Amino acid sequence: MAEFVRVDSSTSGHTMDKSITLPPDEIFRNLENAKRFAIDIGGSLTKLAYYSTVQHKVAKVRSFDHTTKEATGDNLYEISMQEEVTARLHFIKFENAYIETCLDFVKDHLVNTETKVIKATVDKEDEMTCLIKGCNFVLRNIPHEAFVYAKHADSEFRFQTTQPDIFPYLLVNIGSGVSIVKVESEDKFERIGGSSIGGGTFWGLGALLTKTKRFDELLQLASKGQHTSVDMLVKDIYGGSYGSLGLTGDLIASSFGKSATADKEFSKEDMAKSLLHMISNDIGQLACLYAKLHNLSRVYFGGFFIRGHPGEVQALFLRHEGYLGAIGAFLKGAEEDRSSGLMSVSPEMYPMQRARSGTFDMLEMDRLEGKLVNLPLLQDASSYIPDTVDLTEDAHAREYWLYCFEEALDGVVQRAVASQPDMPEAAERAEKFRQKYRHKLQTLRHQPLVLLFSPSAYGSLTVRSLLDTREHCLNEFNFPDPYSKIKQRENDMALKYYQKAVKCLDELSWEERQYALVRGVLAGNVFDWGAKAVSDVLESDPEFGFEQAKRQLEERPWLVDSYDQWFERLKGPPHKCAMFFVDNSGVDIILGVMPFVRELLSRGTEVVLASNSGPALNDVTNGELQILTESIAAMDPVVQAGLREDRLTLVQSGSSSPCLDLSRLDKVLAMVVRERKTDLVIIEGMGRAIHTNYYAMLSCESLKMAVIKNSWLADRLGGKLFSVVFKYEVPATSQHSAALTPS
Amino acid sequence: MAFNGHQRDDESINEDETPTEQPQSNKEMPGCFSNDPNNEAAASAGRATSDRRTSYSTARQRSDSVKKTRPPFPWFGMDIGGTLVKLVYFEPKDITAEEEQEEVENLKSIRRYLTSNTAYGKTGIRDVHLELQDLTLCGRTGNLHFIRFPTHDLPAFLQMGRNKHFSSLHTTLCATGGGAYKFEADFRMMADLQLHKLDELDCLIRGVLYIDSVVSSGPSECYYFENPTDPDRCIQRPYTLENPYPLLLVNIGSGVSILAVYSENNYKRVTGTSLGGGTFLGLCCLLTGCSTFEEALEMASEGESTRVDKLVRDIYGGDYESFGNMMSKDKRESVSKEDLARATLVTITNNIGSITRMCALNENIERVVFVGNFLRVNTLSMKLLAYAMDYWSKGQLKALFLHHEGYFGAVGALLELLHPS
C-alpha cells in the first residue's frame, strides 16, 4: 500500500481529496512492460487502457530420449516449468478526481519511455469512433458479452453468444450524459439523439441528496435501499394495480413522489435507489423510443450502471460497458500505428480477470495466439449455448455446485502444493489461491444478489464458468498445472497395461468387442480427478484398477442408452472421419479411448483426436497426448500405421477448460474438420458431454459418452452414482449422409 | 419572472384567487341531448360547434323532457390523483322559487359553503379565475366551479361530507383517478358515500373535448406560444382546437401519461414516465427544504440552472448534463436553493419534452396538447416545452396548452354523471 498525496491543487477548479489511498501494485499491474496507452476521459470517469506483456509460468512436457538412456526411473516424459510471455490488455476505470495521481503514478513507473503512445479520446467525433469500434470489438470477440435483463422473468439475466452478424444496432452510451447512436456497419454510424439525464445526473443529484461524494459509494447505497419509500407507485395511487391499462401496482407512477413533504426524513439508501431507478428507467425508455423510431430491434447499453426497461425491443447490456471507449481508442491507436507490430487490427482477446478495488475497476484480457472459431458441424451456430444448466436461473443447482466447489477446494490446494515440491513458497501461493477462489464462491453463495447487481463481473454462472475461474485463479498464482505429476504417474502406469488390454479385446468376437470398447471408454472415464466422489477414491486407493472401474459401471439399460442404434450403425459402412474430443489422461485416454480409436482406424475411419491446448485438471493436454500417442504407436502397429498414413491426427482444441465450448475452437481444428469431411463427432466426459454440449445439435452423427461421477447430478438426472450416459444422435436433416446410415 | 427577460403575459395564468377574466357565458352542453339523433351525430363526432345553434327555447323544452332522467343536485365530478384531488361543482343559478322551497337544507348549505368561499380549511382552494359562468348543463344554467385540495387531506374532506350529511342527498358521486379505487372503502365507511368509479383517461379526454367546446367567447381555452425559440418575441396566443384529431395528449400530474387520441372514443396510452410533477416537487423538497409546489416554482423562477447543470461545453461545447456540475464538491457548496429548484424544473420539463417528441414522431402526430397540474402557474415549463417541440421538430410540432390544466378528469367525471356513456 502506498499513500498518494496530492500536493498542488492550483490548476483545476474542483477540489480533490487530499489523500487517496490506493494499492497501486494491484491496480496498475504489469506497468513496467507497458507498451501502449489509451485513455478515455469522460465527464466523470476516466478509463485507462494499456497493453503490456506478462510473464507467467507454463508447464511443458518433453519426451525423454530413450535411445540415450537419459531417462531416470520409468517416466515416459519429463515435466518442466517455463516462463512464457503473453500479451495482456489492462483496463482500469476510476473517477476523474484521481486522474493526476494516477497519471503521475503511471509516469513514475514506466521503465521503457520510448514506445508510449498516449491516445486520449478528447474530441467528440473521435470519442464516438472509439466507442463504436470498442463496441463492435467486444460484441464480436467476447463470449457472453451481451446479456438481457428481464425483471419479471424466471432468470433475470440471459447472455448472448457471440454472433457474426451484429448490425444494425442501437448503442446507448451512458456517460455523464447519454448518447444514442445508430450503428449500421463497422464504419457507418450516426448519433441520433441523447439525453441530459445520465450518469452525471445520478452522481450530481445523488451527491446533493445523500451527501455522499463517491460514485461507487452512491451505487453501494443504492444497492441497499428501498425505492418504494420514496417513489409513488401505482398502488400508492390506486391501492392496487391499474387493471384496465395493465399497469401493475409495483410500477413507479411518480419518482420521488412521496418525498414531496417537508416533515419526513428519507434514508440515503432509499433516495439513491430511487434515483437509480429513475435514471435507468428514463434512459431505457428513451432508448426504446429511439429504437422504435429507427426500426431497430437490438439495443446495446454501454457506459454506466443501467438496468432494463420493458418494451418490444430487446435491451442488451454489455459486460464491459465502461470500457468501450478505451478499447476503441486502443484499437484505433493500434491501427494508426501498425509499425509497432504489436497488435493486429482485430486482435483476439480473452477476458482474464475482473476485479474491483474500492473505486477502481479493473479488467484484464489476454491476447490469444490463435483465432477461435465455431465447430463447422454445429447445426445452428447462432443459437448454440454450450452450457446445459444456467446457474443464474436454477437456484438449487447453484447452491449445490457452489457448495461442491467449496468442498473440493482443500483437495485442489493440496494437489497444487504437491505439484511444486521444490518450491518452498508454493504453500503460501496456494493459500492465496484458496482465499481468492473461496471469496469468489462465497460471494456468489451468500449474496446471490451480486448476480443481480453486477452480472458484468461474472458473465453467466455455470459449472463451466466455475471450473474455468478456478483454472484462471490457479494460473494467476503460478500453478499452471497442479496435476502434472499425477497425470505423469497415471500415464506411465496405464501404458504398461495397454498391450494386455488390446490383446484381450482382440480375442473377443466382433459383437462382443464393440460393446467392450464402449464399456472401456466409460470405465476409463471413471478415472477423473475433477469429480469429488472419484477423487476421494483415487486419493485413498491409487491401485483402483481399470477392471474395478468396469465393475462399478451401471449395467444396461443405462440412464441414457442408445447403444443398440450405435451398434446397428457399426454394422454399416465406416465413417469417413471421426473427431474425438478426449477427456482425462491416464487410464481414460490410454486404456479407454485409444483401443476405441484403434477399432475405428481398423474399420477404415480416419480419426482426429482433439485435446486441450493447455492444462485443466487431469485432462490430457495436446502436448502430453503427442508423447503418449507416439509411445503407443511404438507398441501397436495399427496406431503406428494410422500416424504414418496420416489417418490419425492430433489437434489442439484451443481451450484450457475441463468443459468444451464448440463455438470457440482452434481454427486449425475447424480446418481439419472441413478438409477431412468429418461425419462423426465423439465427445467424452462429464465436463464436455454433460455440463456442456448435452443438448448441442450437430449436423453430423454424434456420440456423447460420460459416466456420472457426482451423486447430486445423478440424482437430478434420475440415475445414481456411476450412471452412464450414452447418447448417439443422427441429425434428421443430414440426408446427404443417408447412404452411410443404415435404415 | 425574470426568466430570459420575459414579461408576464396578460393571458398567463394568474396566481391570485380573484378572477381576472370576464364570466364566460351561455354554453350548452352537447352530450345531454344525445337522445336527439341530430345532435348525437355531432356529439359522437367529438365536436360541439353545431350545438351552439340550438335556440334557448328548444333547449328548454328538451331539457324538460330529460328532466326526469336528470340526476338530482348536487352535481359533482371528482378526480382523486396521487397528489391532488380535483373537484368540479355545478352551481345552478336558475333555481325557481318553487325549487328553492323544496330544496333540502343540506343541499343549500353545501351550495352556500362552496360558492361563498374561495378557500376551504387550510389547503382547499377554489380556482375562481377558472370558473365558467352561465353554463347550461342538462337544461340547467349555472356556474361551474373548480376546486382542489391535497390528496392527503381527503380524510378531512370526508369528515366534512359526513358532518354536512352529504349521504342524505342520495347523489351519485362520480369519481376518477386512482384514488377513486384506493379510497372507495373510505368514502363508504367515513361518509356513507357510494362512489361511481370511472377510468381516468376516458374522463380526461372527455373533459378536454368538452371544456374546449364550451369555452367559445372570452379568452380561448386553448393557446400556444408564438416564436417559442426567441425569448424576446415569445408570446402567448389563442388557438382554435378545431378538427383536433389526431392529437397527442400529455397529462403531467404526479407522473406523466401520453395518449394518442384519434377520436373521442378512440385513443391509446402510448407511454408514460415516472418523472413528472411529483418528481419535481419531491426532489425540490429534498434539495431545498420547501414544502409546496408554489414555493418550489417561486424558487425555480429565481434560479439559474446552468450553475447546476454541467455544460457539456465544459467538456466539448454543445449539450448539457443535468446536475452534472454537482459532482464537484466546490460547486455543490456554491449553489443556491433557487438554482437547484430551477435545474430540477428544467430537467424534468426537458425530459418530458424529449419523450413527448419521440412519441409524436413514432405516432406521426403533429399536435401536442399538454395538460395537468404540473403546468399550473408554471409558464417556465410551458415555454420550455413549446421551445423543445418547436426546436427539435424544426417547427413541425406544435405545443398547445389549456387554461383548465388539471381539471379535465374531474370535468369528465361530472359529464359521466349527467350523461352516462
XYZ file of C-alpha atoms in Angstrom, chain A residues 13-15 41-44 96 121-124 127 176-177 191-205 207-209 212-213 230 232 235-240 242 244-245 247 252-262 264 266 271 275 278-279 281-282 285-286 288-294 309, chain B residues 80-83 177-183 199-201 254-257 268-283 285-287 289-291 308 310 312 315-330 332 335 340 344 347-348 350-351 354-359 361-363:
152
model
C -11.166 24.378 -10.046
C -12.598 21.421 -8.267
C -11.105 20.062 -5.127
C -11.534 10.889 -20.074
C -15.270 11.184 -19.765
C -17.336 13.700 -17.885
C -16.999 11.826 -14.636
C -11.811 11.774 -12.673
C -10.232 10.327 -26.664
C -10.874 14.002 -26.450
C -12.784 15.380 -29.373
C -16.336 14.281 -29.787
C -14.793 9.597 -28.948
C -22.148 11.807 -17.754
C -24.919 12.376 -20.254
C -25.644 9.966 -33.288
C -29.411 10.178 -33.439
C -30.144 11.507 -30.018
C -29.243 11.834 -26.423
C -30.353 12.911 -23.017
C -29.034 15.138 -20.306
C -30.163 12.664 -17.664
C -27.321 10.223 -17.318
C -24.523 9.146 -15.041
C -23.700 12.755 -14.193
C -27.248 13.285 -13.011
C -27.016 10.228 -10.799
C -23.778 11.395 -9.362
C -24.638 15.084 -9.030
C -28.145 14.687 -7.677
C -24.282 13.750 -4.007
C -26.724 16.540 -3.187
C -29.334 14.219 -1.752
C -22.085 11.043 -0.472
C -19.249 12.094 -2.690
C -39.543 7.465 -1.821
C -45.043 6.923 -5.544
C -50.564 1.081 -5.911
C -49.998 4.174 -3.783
C -52.426 5.978 -6.045
C -54.787 3.156 -6.924
C -54.495 0.973 -3.872
C -53.636 -1.818 -6.290
C -54.431 -0.026 -12.739
C -57.531 -1.517 -17.493
C -54.127 -0.281 -18.643
C -50.111 -1.226 -15.128
C -43.412 3.639 -10.358
C -46.037 6.284 -11.089
C -44.012 9.220 -9.856
C -40.328 9.097 -8.984
C -39.689 10.834 -5.662
C -43.446 11.346 -5.477
C -43.511 10.516 -1.779
C -40.753 12.899 -0.824
C -42.898 15.952 -1.558
C -43.176 16.762 2.090
C -41.113 18.841 4.443
C -40.339 13.426 6.726
C -35.682 9.703 3.978
C -33.060 8.058 -2.123
C -32.610 7.985 -8.182
C -35.488 6.967 -12.124
C -32.468 7.500 -14.316
C -35.864 3.746 -16.472
C -35.677 7.069 -18.192
C -37.487 4.427 -22.169
C -35.729 6.873 -24.441
C -36.916 2.108 -26.640
C -38.478 5.127 -28.297
C -35.417 5.709 -30.472
C -35.203 2.030 -31.379
C -38.830 2.041 -32.409
C -38.454 5.190 -34.435
C -35.468 3.809 -36.303
C -36.822 -1.273 -19.359
C -58.514 11.850 -6.965
C -54.897 11.861 -8.096
C -51.685 10.903 -6.375
C -51.069 14.434 -5.126
C -58.246 8.891 -10.717
C -56.508 6.185 -8.754
C -57.942 7.478 -5.503
C -61.441 6.519 -6.618
C -60.278 2.953 -6.246
C -57.924 3.405 -3.348
C -60.335 5.364 -1.172
C -61.437 5.401 -15.859
C -59.168 8.407 -15.614
C -58.091 8.519 -19.218
C -47.568 13.408 -10.304
C -46.438 11.196 -13.134
C -46.940 11.572 -16.863
C -49.250 9.771 -19.271
C -54.422 4.664 -26.683
C -51.903 5.285 -23.950
C -48.620 5.435 -25.812
C -46.350 5.573 -22.834
C -45.758 7.377 -19.592
C -42.913 8.394 -17.389
C -42.465 8.475 -13.664
C -40.567 11.743 -13.978
C -43.431 14.170 -13.545
C -44.770 16.896 -11.292
C -44.381 14.659 -8.252
C -40.724 14.215 -9.075
C -40.178 17.940 -9.400
C -41.843 18.676 -6.091
C -40.351 15.630 -4.345
C -36.810 16.470 -5.397
C -38.482 19.359 -1.127
C -35.422 17.166 -0.548
C -32.973 19.598 -2.108
C -36.482 22.081 2.163
C -39.529 23.697 0.589
C -42.915 22.085 1.053
C -26.043 23.222 -11.585
C -22.757 20.638 -16.152
C -21.063 19.814 -21.967
C -16.085 19.247 -21.986
C -16.912 19.763 -25.637
C -19.305 22.616 -26.173
C -22.862 21.738 -27.000
C -25.385 19.993 -24.846
C -25.589 19.908 -21.088
C -25.844 17.254 -18.412
C -28.459 17.641 -15.746
C -26.894 18.127 -12.340
C -23.519 17.257 -13.801
C -21.777 20.126 -12.041
C -22.954 18.765 -8.730
C -20.355 16.041 -8.939
C -17.878 18.630 -7.767
C -17.825 19.482 -4.094
C -16.964 23.159 -4.589
C -22.189 21.864 -4.636
C -25.068 26.600 -5.480
C -31.370 23.739 -7.583
C -34.900 20.336 -11.246
C -34.518 18.727 -16.139
C -37.993 17.284 -15.580
C -36.988 18.830 -20.871
C -37.230 15.134 -20.244
C -37.956 14.771 -25.179
C -40.173 11.742 -24.567
C -43.178 13.577 -25.998
C -41.301 14.490 -29.128
C -40.245 10.863 -29.678
C -43.842 9.705 -29.184
C -42.627 11.077 -34.204
C -43.431 7.430 -33.571
C -47.173 8.061 -33.751
